[in-house]
């Protein structure tokens, strides 16, 4: 009898509570039916009532258990249900907002697996040399920029690519006459080479008597005089003389970078920070403390970030993780550590088994001592950190593969998810090792647009086509493929990168470069979503539109899956982070 009265009392209270809800909402003209009551009682009273229903679209989930749906129910920024309209509608109430997609395609929020986020934001306010295709235009850009800089102040910028103006490397003499009062530092697009004017070289004490540092090179003319170009670790000769960006400048850079990413549909980034050969390993830690923690506490985070730190600072990261864990908030995740094995193809510093075709005595640069790299990697791995190593040339990739294999053989089996960043050029037989060793290939499709011509020139056509950007082969051999941009080396633009991975047609080419390596749309989307999340241990939180995960999604401008699958002819119409609009192409629509 007591159980009967308890059940009856609870039912009466529930019915009265439901009946009173419409009275509390002045805008509500709907009434509850008995069917509403039954459907509501079938779900959790407090936790499974949606505050947003996304419906009437083609939702690609990146979840193999349910690849496509037409509706999503969301509560407090997380996904409750994905499926049919009737299935998700059961979790709505009169106050639930509804987003009608009007037939548009929705995909999970893109995860850019390799960015330098704050440097990208800083570069947006500096001299932008990306796309400059003649020497005259290069010089003119500097002339205009220096006119707005105070005497004595550094002029900073980057993004230049000598390959697109014919291959001649820039020299200090190009710009000395127009920059007599301002030291200048201009990085190549890949970040592995920079140009200093003569004033900057003088301030840094660089002359013909300097020896090349380990892992770097001072480019010289026939008289052994420095031309102004510094490669990889040689950049550390000038970088300490450049005033560091202020805290305010770096905070503004984060906001610019986040806004830019959201416009391209990127809701999560894996940030390798202000860390390049020759830079100070302290910089990423400064940005963590001064910028990211500030943004999180002040409510200024707009994109989720997974942070990687210089490998030489691994004890510091271990200490931080022991105190805070990996998840600092819904916005900030601690990823792991990164090191470099070689340089870049464009700077002739990627490490190869065979010499460069255009530089027969040069095999590239091994930018770090292998014993030191092994010991740091061993310590990082032993401490439970995820390890990521930059490798572009075929020899560099093999060195890293060998090292990872030896670590696994020495230690107990666990889910390591070792990463190789770039993995651009692979020797025969190397591809299969990625799958055999369960490695992450973190690659950047748009790099191939810049490299197709230069790789042919630097490596020879047969060698370049044998081992360059082997996306399809990596997938076929069970490697995990994670896509990114390497911004600001290449612009953040996942839809463009997806199209590049599917078409592989460089500028001014009519046919695909290595067409056998073209991907289909679904493989490319997964590399920017669920596989990218897996690659940084975030697959429990993001990467697919699955129940329990954050409601990060992108509304595309097309309603035709066929058009998307053949031409990727779409733009980002809106970006949602945690179920809230973070960007819309429509000027009259405000962020939530």
XYZ file of C-alpha atoms in Angstrom:
592
model
C 0.000 0.000 0.000
C 2.806 2.427 0.867
C 4.461 1.818 -2.496
C 1.137 2.517 -4.228
C 0.692 5.896 -2.524
C 4.304 6.896 -3.165
C 3.931 6.103 -6.866
C 0.571 7.918 -7.047
C 1.956 10.987 -5.282
C 4.979 11.139 -7.570
C 2.735 10.872 -10.614
C 0.482 13.699 -9.389
C 3.493 15.938 -8.728
C 4.912 15.166 -12.176
C 1.605 15.928 -13.926
C 1.155 19.187 -11.999
C 4.719 20.202 -12.803
C 4.185 19.540 -16.487
C 0.885 21.379 -16.528
C 2.433 24.443 -14.966
C 5.299 24.759 -17.434
C 3.324 26.377 -20.289
C 2.127 29.036 -17.838
C 5.730 29.972 -17.141
C 6.466 30.627 -20.798
C 4.617 33.639 -22.154
C 5.651 32.830 -25.715
C 4.358 29.282 -25.608
C 1.108 28.611 -27.437
C 1.376 24.829 -27.334
C -0.241 22.457 -24.874
C 0.863 19.118 -23.603
C -1.022 16.025 -24.636
C -1.082 12.652 -22.893
C 1.311 11.421 -25.624
C 3.729 14.214 -24.683
C 3.565 13.067 -21.081
C 4.300 9.463 -22.004
C 7.226 10.393 -24.264
C 8.651 12.662 -21.609
C 8.310 10.005 -18.903
C 10.192 7.641 -21.188
C 13.296 9.833 -20.950
C 15.199 11.280 -18.032
C 13.110 14.081 -16.553
C 16.014 16.394 -15.848
C 18.810 15.360 -18.199
C 17.328 14.315 -21.539
C 15.187 17.218 -22.593
C 16.755 18.975 -25.570
C 17.275 22.726 -25.582
C 18.109 22.646 -29.323
C 16.764 20.485 -32.126
C 18.726 20.499 -35.391
C 16.568 19.108 -38.156
C 15.710 18.901 -41.862
C 19.226 18.340 -43.131
C 21.734 15.762 -44.268
C 23.899 15.212 -41.212
C 27.117 13.316 -41.836
C 28.152 12.073 -38.401
C 31.624 10.520 -38.964
C 30.282 7.707 -36.779
C 30.213 4.361 -38.585
C 27.345 3.086 -36.410
C 25.075 5.737 -37.985
C 26.832 7.601 -40.817
C 23.865 9.765 -41.798
C 20.908 11.304 -39.998
C 18.473 14.148 -40.532
C 18.147 15.459 -36.973
C 20.069 16.007 -33.737
C 18.832 16.719 -30.223
C 21.221 18.784 -28.093
C 21.280 19.807 -24.441
C 23.814 22.005 -22.651
C 26.191 21.843 -25.581
C 26.225 18.064 -25.889
C 24.451 15.704 -28.243
C 21.581 13.680 -26.776
C 20.326 11.876 -29.851
C 21.073 11.632 -33.554
C 18.683 10.055 -36.008
C 15.275 10.633 -37.535
C 13.077 13.614 -36.796
C 10.570 11.588 -34.800
C 13.319 9.936 -32.761
C 14.917 13.248 -31.782
C 11.656 15.197 -31.547
C 10.657 12.985 -28.614
C 13.233 14.829 -26.511
C 11.876 18.318 -27.233
C 9.446 20.497 -25.326
C 7.699 23.738 -26.188
C 10.686 25.786 -25.095
C 13.171 23.795 -27.198
C 14.717 25.915 -29.957
C 14.730 24.461 -33.447
C 17.364 24.965 -36.126
C 15.891 24.144 -39.527
C 18.724 23.329 -41.903
C 16.576 23.756 -45.011
C 18.110 20.615 -46.479
C 21.722 21.715 -46.004
C 24.571 19.324 -45.250
C 26.038 19.271 -41.759
C 29.413 17.763 -40.843
C 31.240 17.537 -37.512
C 33.345 20.537 -36.569
C 36.682 20.234 -38.338
C 39.767 19.433 -36.276
C 42.948 20.975 -37.650
C 45.607 18.505 -36.530
C 48.599 20.794 -36.959
C 48.632 24.544 -36.477
C 50.800 27.213 -34.921
C 47.814 29.119 -33.673
C 49.217 32.252 -32.034
C 51.947 32.686 -34.689
C 49.160 32.506 -37.252
C 47.245 35.229 -35.455
C 50.392 37.356 -35.173
C 51.160 36.883 -38.857
C 47.722 38.244 -39.756
C 48.903 41.649 -38.428
C 52.324 41.547 -40.111
C 53.713 41.683 -43.644
C 51.950 38.938 -45.578
C 54.072 37.556 -48.416
C 52.033 34.452 -49.249
C 51.292 34.342 -52.973
C 53.928 36.944 -53.935
C 55.099 35.696 -57.328
C 57.794 38.159 -58.468
C 60.898 39.743 -56.971
C 59.518 43.220 -57.723
C 56.310 42.515 -55.838
C 58.307 41.102 -52.919
C 60.387 44.300 -52.713
C 57.335 46.518 -53.165
C 55.549 44.814 -50.266
C 58.509 45.538 -47.984
C 58.770 49.140 -49.228
C 55.128 49.832 -48.382
C 55.304 48.097 -45.028
C 58.452 49.828 -43.768
C 56.872 53.213 -44.478
C 54.531 52.572 -41.548
C 57.189 51.405 -39.093
C 59.164 53.653 -36.724
C 62.911 53.959 -37.292
C 64.722 51.293 -35.324
C 61.716 48.991 -35.021
C 61.821 45.476 -36.439
C 59.823 44.774 -39.583
C 58.426 41.244 -39.321
C 56.497 39.086 -41.731
C 56.566 35.901 -43.728
C 54.916 33.462 -46.068
C 57.201 33.901 -49.078
C 57.819 31.000 -51.432
C 60.659 31.437 -53.893
C 59.421 28.512 -55.989
C 56.484 30.512 -57.311
C 58.688 33.289 -58.704
C 61.133 30.951 -60.403
C 63.237 29.573 -57.579
C 65.770 32.352 -56.927
C 66.273 32.765 -53.199
C 65.831 36.294 -51.835
C 68.848 38.143 -50.474
C 69.409 40.996 -48.060
C 70.620 43.094 -51.003
C 67.086 43.033 -52.408
C 65.774 45.141 -49.535
C 68.785 46.830 -47.878
C 68.375 50.119 -49.729
C 64.748 50.502 -48.629
C 65.269 49.361 -45.029
C 68.381 51.252 -43.851
C 66.882 52.120 -40.462
C 64.885 48.979 -39.682
C 66.088 45.439 -39.038
C 63.991 42.972 -41.051
C 63.124 39.302 -40.526
C 60.923 37.522 -43.069
C 60.280 33.783 -42.721
C 59.764 31.440 -45.640
C 56.319 29.842 -45.821
C 57.543 26.573 -44.257
C 59.117 28.261 -41.227
C 62.468 26.549 -41.838
C 64.228 29.465 -43.509
C 64.205 33.209 -42.979
C 65.620 36.337 -44.599
C 67.360 39.014 -42.546
C 68.482 42.321 -44.000
C 72.057 43.510 -43.427
C 71.061 45.624 -40.424
C 69.500 42.579 -38.747
C 72.592 40.483 -39.511
C 74.792 43.174 -37.963
C 72.664 43.370 -34.816
C 72.892 39.581 -34.491
C 76.663 39.589 -35.024
C 76.454 37.383 -38.117
C 79.375 37.730 -40.538
C 81.603 35.623 -42.748
C 83.510 34.303 -39.735
C 80.494 32.556 -38.163
C 80.415 28.775 -38.412
C 77.218 26.928 -39.233
C 75.497 25.778 -36.044
C 74.537 22.130 -35.651
C 71.321 21.440 -37.521
C 71.403 24.707 -39.455
C 73.113 26.691 -42.199
C 74.052 30.285 -42.959
C 73.602 30.733 -46.710
C 76.632 32.449 -48.243
C 77.689 33.869 -51.592
C 80.872 32.923 -53.457
C 82.894 35.215 -51.185
C 81.494 33.453 -48.105
C 79.556 36.566 -47.131
C 76.123 35.813 -45.621
C 73.339 36.502 -48.103
C 70.790 37.088 -45.333
C 69.229 33.632 -45.427
C 69.330 31.407 -42.351
C 68.153 27.780 -42.408
C 66.656 25.828 -39.484
C 68.726 26.087 -36.274
C 70.808 28.923 -37.772
C 67.735 31.072 -37.228
C 68.526 31.047 -33.495
C 71.371 33.457 -34.273
C 68.894 36.232 -35.065
C 65.669 35.289 -33.257
C 66.840 36.276 -29.739
C 67.439 39.811 -30.993
C 63.826 40.255 -32.102
C 61.637 41.751 -29.363
C 59.058 39.242 -28.204
C 55.418 39.982 -28.935
C 53.715 41.532 -25.919
C 51.107 39.707 -23.886
C 48.382 41.940 -25.336
C 49.592 41.304 -28.888
C 49.525 37.554 -28.317
C 46.072 37.668 -26.753
C 44.782 39.657 -29.698
C 46.477 37.117 -31.982
C 44.551 34.279 -30.308
C 41.254 36.084 -30.850
C 42.104 36.765 -34.505
C 43.187 33.177 -35.029
C 40.055 31.771 -33.390
C 37.767 33.975 -35.439
C 39.597 32.977 -38.622
C 39.364 29.286 -37.774
C 35.644 29.443 -37.041
C 34.994 31.055 -40.420
C 36.529 27.957 -41.995
C 34.538 25.531 -39.852
C 37.414 24.621 -37.516
C 36.203 24.072 -33.958
C 39.278 22.314 -32.519
C 42.979 22.794 -33.238
C 46.089 20.874 -32.269
C 48.475 23.712 -31.507
C 52.237 23.206 -31.746
C 52.757 26.800 -30.731
C 55.578 29.223 -31.325
C 58.037 26.394 -31.707
C 60.309 26.129 -34.739
C 63.972 25.161 -35.149
C 65.949 27.939 -33.512
C 63.095 29.316 -31.402
C 63.021 29.313 -27.617
C 61.243 26.306 -26.057
C 59.893 28.668 -23.403
C 57.567 30.435 -25.875
C 54.752 27.823 -25.894
C 54.773 27.797 -22.086
C 54.509 31.583 -21.985
C 51.537 31.425 -24.330
C 49.929 28.729 -22.194
C 50.181 30.900 -19.074
C 49.708 34.387 -20.529
C 47.209 33.681 -23.295
C 45.326 30.393 -23.072
C 44.742 30.375 -19.318
C 43.717 34.043 -19.505
C 41.288 33.340 -22.356
C 39.769 30.376 -20.532
C 39.245 32.253 -17.255
C 37.933 35.387 -18.979
C 35.496 33.592 -21.281
C 37.424 34.456 -24.444
C 38.021 30.925 -25.725
C 36.161 30.315 -28.974
C 37.803 27.138 -30.273
C 38.974 24.051 -28.428
C 42.746 23.579 -28.330
C 44.988 20.588 -27.715
C 48.429 21.876 -26.789
C 51.765 20.249 -27.605
C 54.993 21.487 -26.027
C 58.704 21.248 -26.971
C 60.026 17.809 -26.116
C 62.998 19.191 -24.199
C 60.483 20.534 -21.657
C 58.832 17.142 -21.048
C 59.412 17.126 -17.238
C 57.440 20.342 -16.960
C 54.483 18.855 -18.826
C 54.584 15.697 -16.706
C 54.461 17.857 -13.575
C 51.536 19.894 -14.919
C 49.564 16.804 -15.914
C 50.155 15.182 -12.527
C 48.507 18.182 -10.896
C 45.738 18.981 -13.362
C 45.208 15.960 -15.631
C 44.869 16.249 -19.405
C 41.559 18.099 -19.468
C 41.881 21.608 -18.072
C 38.433 22.698 -19.257
C 36.082 22.057 -22.143
C 38.372 24.352 -24.143
C 41.933 23.371 -23.232
C 43.496 19.913 -23.410
C 47.101 18.959 -22.801
C 48.341 16.876 -25.719
C 51.980 15.897 -25.539
C 55.452 16.809 -26.742
C 56.996 17.517 -30.121
C 60.496 17.359 -31.581
C 62.090 17.799 -35.007
C 64.007 15.201 -36.999
C 64.727 17.306 -40.099
C 63.877 20.530 -41.915
C 61.733 21.143 -45.003
C 61.801 20.323 -48.684
C 61.487 23.954 -49.765
C 64.563 24.894 -47.750
C 66.532 21.837 -48.997
C 66.811 20.733 -45.369
C 64.465 17.712 -45.362
C 66.620 14.636 -44.749
C 66.766 12.085 -47.607
C 68.588 8.846 -48.396
C 69.649 10.302 -51.753
C 70.968 13.825 -52.425
C 68.881 16.632 -53.843
C 68.795 16.602 -57.630
C 69.397 20.352 -57.716
C 72.054 20.214 -54.959
C 74.054 16.969 -55.426
C 76.158 17.336 -52.276
C 73.184 17.955 -50.000
C 71.141 15.193 -48.315
C 69.306 17.606 -46.014
C 69.690 18.320 -42.323
C 69.340 16.125 -39.288
C 68.380 18.991 -36.995
C 68.784 17.119 -33.705
C 71.233 14.651 -32.221
C 69.675 11.196 -32.557
C 70.870 9.932 -29.180
C 69.476 13.012 -27.500
C 66.191 12.662 -29.380
C 65.932 8.996 -28.420
C 66.556 9.691 -24.750
C 64.008 12.499 -24.630
C 61.446 10.385 -26.475
C 62.068 7.446 -24.151
C 61.608 9.618 -21.068
C 58.484 11.282 -22.474
C 56.937 7.954 -23.406
C 57.847 6.358 -20.088
C 56.060 9.253 -18.367
C 52.887 8.612 -20.352
C 53.137 11.571 -22.720
C 52.035 11.393 -26.337
C 55.017 11.909 -28.629
C 54.994 13.702 -31.965
C 58.025 14.153 -34.218
C 58.383 16.270 -37.357
C 59.756 14.263 -40.291
C 59.530 15.221 -43.973
C 62.324 13.471 -45.899
C 62.322 9.704 -46.435
C 65.411 9.142 -44.274
C 64.000 11.266 -41.449
C 60.783 9.242 -41.501
C 62.687 5.957 -41.322
C 64.790 7.206 -38.412
C 61.634 8.097 -36.475
C 59.912 4.826 -37.370
C 62.944 2.876 -36.158
C 63.022 4.828 -32.925
C 59.317 4.328 -32.237
C 59.683 0.596 -32.943
C 62.533 0.252 -30.476
C 60.552 2.064 -27.778
C 57.567 -0.229 -28.153
C 59.767 -3.326 -27.986
C 61.271 -2.156 -24.708
C 58.108 -1.146 -22.890
C 54.799 -2.748 -22.021
C 52.048 -2.434 -24.551
C 49.706 0.518 -24.178
C 47.782 2.992 -26.306
C 50.556 5.393 -27.297
C 49.312 6.897 -30.584
C 52.790 7.984 -31.655
C 52.589 10.713 -34.299
C 54.772 11.672 -37.229
C 54.089 15.220 -38.346
C 54.063 15.681 -42.137
C 55.311 12.228 -43.287
C 55.621 13.787 -46.729
C 58.199 11.631 -48.494
C 58.417 7.925 -47.775
C 60.864 5.323 -49.082
C 59.552 2.059 -50.586
C 58.311 -0.264 -47.865
C 57.963 2.509 -45.309
C 54.218 3.020 -45.766
C 53.336 -0.421 -44.410
C 55.213 0.301 -41.198
C 52.758 3.046 -40.212
C 49.971 0.488 -40.017
C 52.116 -2.225 -38.504
C 53.249 0.132 -35.747
C 49.791 1.750 -35.299
C 51.211 5.207 -35.977
C 49.441 8.476 -36.691
C 50.393 10.149 -39.971
C 49.578 13.819 -39.351
C 49.619 15.261 -42.870
C 48.714 18.514 -44.596
C 47.128 18.061 -48.039
C 47.560 21.642 -49.219
C 51.339 21.353 -48.883
C 51.289 19.203 -52.014
C 49.965 22.158 -54.021
C 53.174 24.046 -53.244
C 55.456 21.015 -53.416
C 54.418 19.354 -56.676
C 56.628 21.506 -58.887
C 59.472 21.943 -56.413
C 59.570 18.232 -55.508
C 59.988 17.330 -59.155
C 62.823 19.838 -59.430
C 64.529 18.933 -56.160
C 64.079 15.150 -56.242
C 63.446 14.280 -59.866
C 60.046 13.234 -61.202
C 60.432 9.473 -60.664
C 61.632 9.815 -57.082
C 59.035 12.445 -56.233
C 56.111 10.427 -57.587
C 57.321 7.265 -55.900
C 56.986 8.533 -52.376
C 55.250 11.917 -52.042
C 52.054 12.489 -50.032
C 50.926 8.860 -50.043
C 47.518 9.405 -48.428
C 45.673 6.497 -50.037
C 48.561 4.094 -49.518
C 48.767 5.016 -45.843
C 45.054 4.335 -45.360
C 45.235 1.088 -47.328
C 48.025 -0.032 -45.012
C 45.917 0.700 -41.916
C 47.669 3.889 -40.851
C 45.677 6.503 -38.965
C 45.442 9.629 -41.112
C 44.912 13.039 -39.494
C 44.554 16.151 -41.653
C 45.702 19.664 -40.830
C 46.999 22.851 -42.395
C 50.262 23.798 -40.631
C 48.879 27.342 -40.515
C 50.356 29.927 -41.010
C 52.519 27.914 -43.426
C 49.302 27.191 -45.330
C 45.972 28.876 -44.683
C 43.370 27.167 -42.506
C 40.791 25.873 -44.970
C 39.555 22.292 -44.409
C 37.162 22.259 -47.359
C 39.992 23.292 -49.675
C 42.298 20.689 -48.128
C 39.647 18.005 -48.516
C 39.267 18.910 -52.158
C 43.055 18.830 -52.569
C 43.247 15.328 -51.096
C 40.522 14.175 -53.490
C 41.759 15.906 -56.653
C 45.516 16.438 -56.115
C 45.675 19.001 -58.923
C 48.368 21.655 -58.260
C 48.053 25.194 -59.683
C 48.432 25.331 -63.448
C 48.250 21.537 -63.702
C 45.544 19.795 -65.694
C 45.910 16.347 -64.160
C 46.314 14.953 -60.692
C 49.740 14.526 -59.178
C 49.988 10.791 -58.403
C 46.268 10.090 -59.069
C 46.433 6.675 -57.385
C 46.729 8.532 -54.062
C 43.434 10.446 -54.402
C 40.947 9.950 -51.554
C 37.173 9.725 -51.542
C 35.100 12.311 -49.654
C 34.321 10.130 -46.642
C 37.971 9.219 -46.057
C 38.943 12.887 -46.315
C 36.173 13.980 -43.947
C 37.176 11.368 -41.390
C 40.773 12.577 -41.540
C 39.525 16.029 -40.548
C 37.086 14.774 -37.899
C 37.020 11.445 -36.040
C 40.511 10.304 -37.082
C 41.913 13.704 -36.182
C 40.229 13.424 -32.771
C 41.667 9.943 -32.272
C 45.108 11.262 -33.195
C 45.144 13.543 -30.137
C 43.111 11.434 -27.667
C 40.038 13.683 -27.990
C 37.757 11.093 -29.610
C 35.679 10.827 -26.414
C 34.748 14.484 -26.711
C 34.732 15.573 -30.369
C 35.270 14.277 -33.897
C 31.849 12.791 -34.589
C 28.238 13.776 -34.052
C 27.517 11.044 -31.536
C 25.494 11.023 -28.299
C 27.499 12.349 -25.378
C 29.981 14.375 -27.431
C 30.140 18.132 -27.767
C 27.748 19.524 -30.351
C 30.435 21.017 -32.592
C 29.188 21.089 -36.163
C 29.408 22.947 -39.443
C 26.541 23.867 -41.758
C 27.640 23.821 -45.390
C 26.191 25.884 -48.211
C 25.111 22.884 -50.280
C 22.283 20.396 -49.976
C 23.728 17.979 -52.542
C 25.895 15.199 -51.169
C 26.667 14.160 -54.754
C 28.078 17.605 -55.582
C 30.100 17.587 -52.380
C 31.447 14.108 -53.109
C 32.531 14.999 -56.642
C 33.621 18.652 -56.555
C 33.574 19.737 -52.878
C 31.750 22.789 -54.186
C 30.631 24.213 -50.854
C 31.409 26.946 -48.356
C 30.996 27.171 -44.613
C 27.624 28.764 -43.934
C 27.695 28.518 -40.131
C 29.833 27.035 -37.372
C 28.451 25.835 -34.033
C 30.556 25.116 -30.968
C 28.838 23.345 -28.103
C 25.473 23.862 -29.797
C 25.916 27.657 -29.948
C 26.466 29.608 -33.150
C 30.058 30.810 -33.275
C 30.046 32.019 -36.887
C 27.511 32.679 -39.610
C 28.030 33.856 -43.167
C 24.803 35.818 -42.890
C 25.644 39.331 -41.674
C 22.326 39.792 -39.862
C 22.749 36.663 -37.734
C 24.450 37.224 -34.394
C 26.558 34.758 -32.477
C 24.855 33.138 -29.557
